[in-house]
Short mmCIF file of C-alpha atoms in Angstrom, two decimals:
data_model
loop_
_atom_site.label_atom_id
_atom_site.label_comp_id
_atom_site.label_asym_id
_atom_site.label_seq_id
_atom_site.Cartn_x
_atom_site.Cartn_y
_atom_site.Cartn_z
CA UNK A 48 0.86 5.92 8.62
CA UNK A 49 -1.43 5.66 5.59
CA UNK A 50 -2.75 2.39 4.21
CA UNK A 51 -3.60 1.59 0.59
CA UNK A 52 -5.45 -1.21 -1.15
CA UNK A 53 -3.50 -2.88 -3.96
CA UNK A 54 -5.45 -3.93 -7.04
CA UNK A 55 -4.88 -7.67 -7.31
CA UNK A 56 -6.62 -10.93 -8.12
CA UNK A 57 -10.27 -11.32 -7.04
CA UNK A 58 -10.52 -12.69 -3.51
CA UNK A 59 -7.06 -11.46 -2.59
CA UNK A 60 -6.62 -8.97 0.26
CA UNK A 61 -3.37 -7.22 -0.64
CA UNK A 62 -2.52 -3.81 0.76
CA UNK A 63 0.44 -1.63 1.68
CA UNK A 64 1.31 0.74 4.49
CA UNK A 65 3.62 3.72 4.19
CA UNK A 66 6.27 3.31 6.88
CA UNK A 67 8.46 6.30 6.12
CA UNK A 68 8.52 9.13 3.58
CA UNK A 69 11.54 10.97 2.15
CA UNK A 70 11.90 13.52 -0.62
CA UNK A 71 12.87 10.76 -3.06
CA UNK A 72 10.24 8.17 -2.16
CA UNK A 73 8.60 5.90 0.39
CA UNK A 74 9.45 2.88 2.52
CA UNK A 75 6.37 0.68 2.34
CA UNK A 76 5.28 -2.59 3.92
CA UNK A 77 3.30 -4.79 1.54
CA UNK A 78 0.89 -7.38 2.97
CA UNK A 79 -0.08 -10.19 0.57
CA UNK A 80 -2.56 -12.93 1.38
CA UNK A 81 -1.71 -15.93 -0.80
CA UNK A 82 -4.39 -18.56 -0.12
CA UNK A 83 -4.21 -18.06 3.64
CA UNK A 84 -0.44 -17.59 3.75
CA UNK A 85 0.39 -13.99 4.64
CA UNK A 86 3.59 -12.63 3.12
CA UNK A 87 4.98 -9.32 4.40
CA UNK A 88 7.52 -7.45 2.28
CA UNK A 89 9.33 -4.20 3.13
CA UNK A 90 10.27 -2.28 -0.02
CA UNK A 91 11.37 1.14 -1.21
CA UNK A 92 9.18 2.88 -3.81
CA UNK A 93 10.31 5.97 -5.65
CA UNK A 94 7.96 8.93 -5.41
CA UNK A 95 7.40 8.76 -9.18
CA UNK A 96 6.33 5.09 -9.04
CA UNK A 97 4.10 5.67 -6.00
CA UNK A 98 2.32 8.62 -7.62
CA UNK A 99 1.93 6.68 -10.86
CA UNK A 100 0.29 3.80 -8.96
CA UNK A 101 -2.15 6.25 -7.34
CA UNK A 102 -2.94 7.95 -10.67
CA UNK A 103 -3.63 4.69 -12.49
CA UNK A 104 -5.68 3.19 -9.66
CA UNK A 105 -3.25 0.34 -8.97
CA UNK A 106 -3.34 1.49 -5.33
CA UNK A 107 -6.05 3.51 -3.58
CA UNK A 108 -6.08 4.95 -0.09
CA UNK A 109 -8.11 3.20 2.60
CA UNK A 110 -10.52 5.35 4.54
CA UNK A 111 -9.66 6.14 8.14
CA UNK A 112 -11.00 3.67 10.70
CA UNK A 113 -12.95 6.48 12.35
CA UNK A 114 -15.01 6.86 9.17
CA UNK A 115 -16.55 3.43 9.86
CA UNK A 116 -17.50 4.21 13.46
CA UNK A 117 -21.15 4.82 14.21
CA UNK A 118 -22.46 7.17 16.84
#
């Protein structure tokens, strides 16, 4: 499961996780932090919309947790 940051208002920690992938698109879970209230939304995104969001920088992939580990 890949996770992506969502470009949003400063101080907001919104991101999405890809739950499932099909040929036509993606089932995603969107996490929104609205002043301490966390809202979780499950949505379908077409492949075209998802790729457009990546291309324009509206979403960007989070690095793997292992990349932050130190030896």
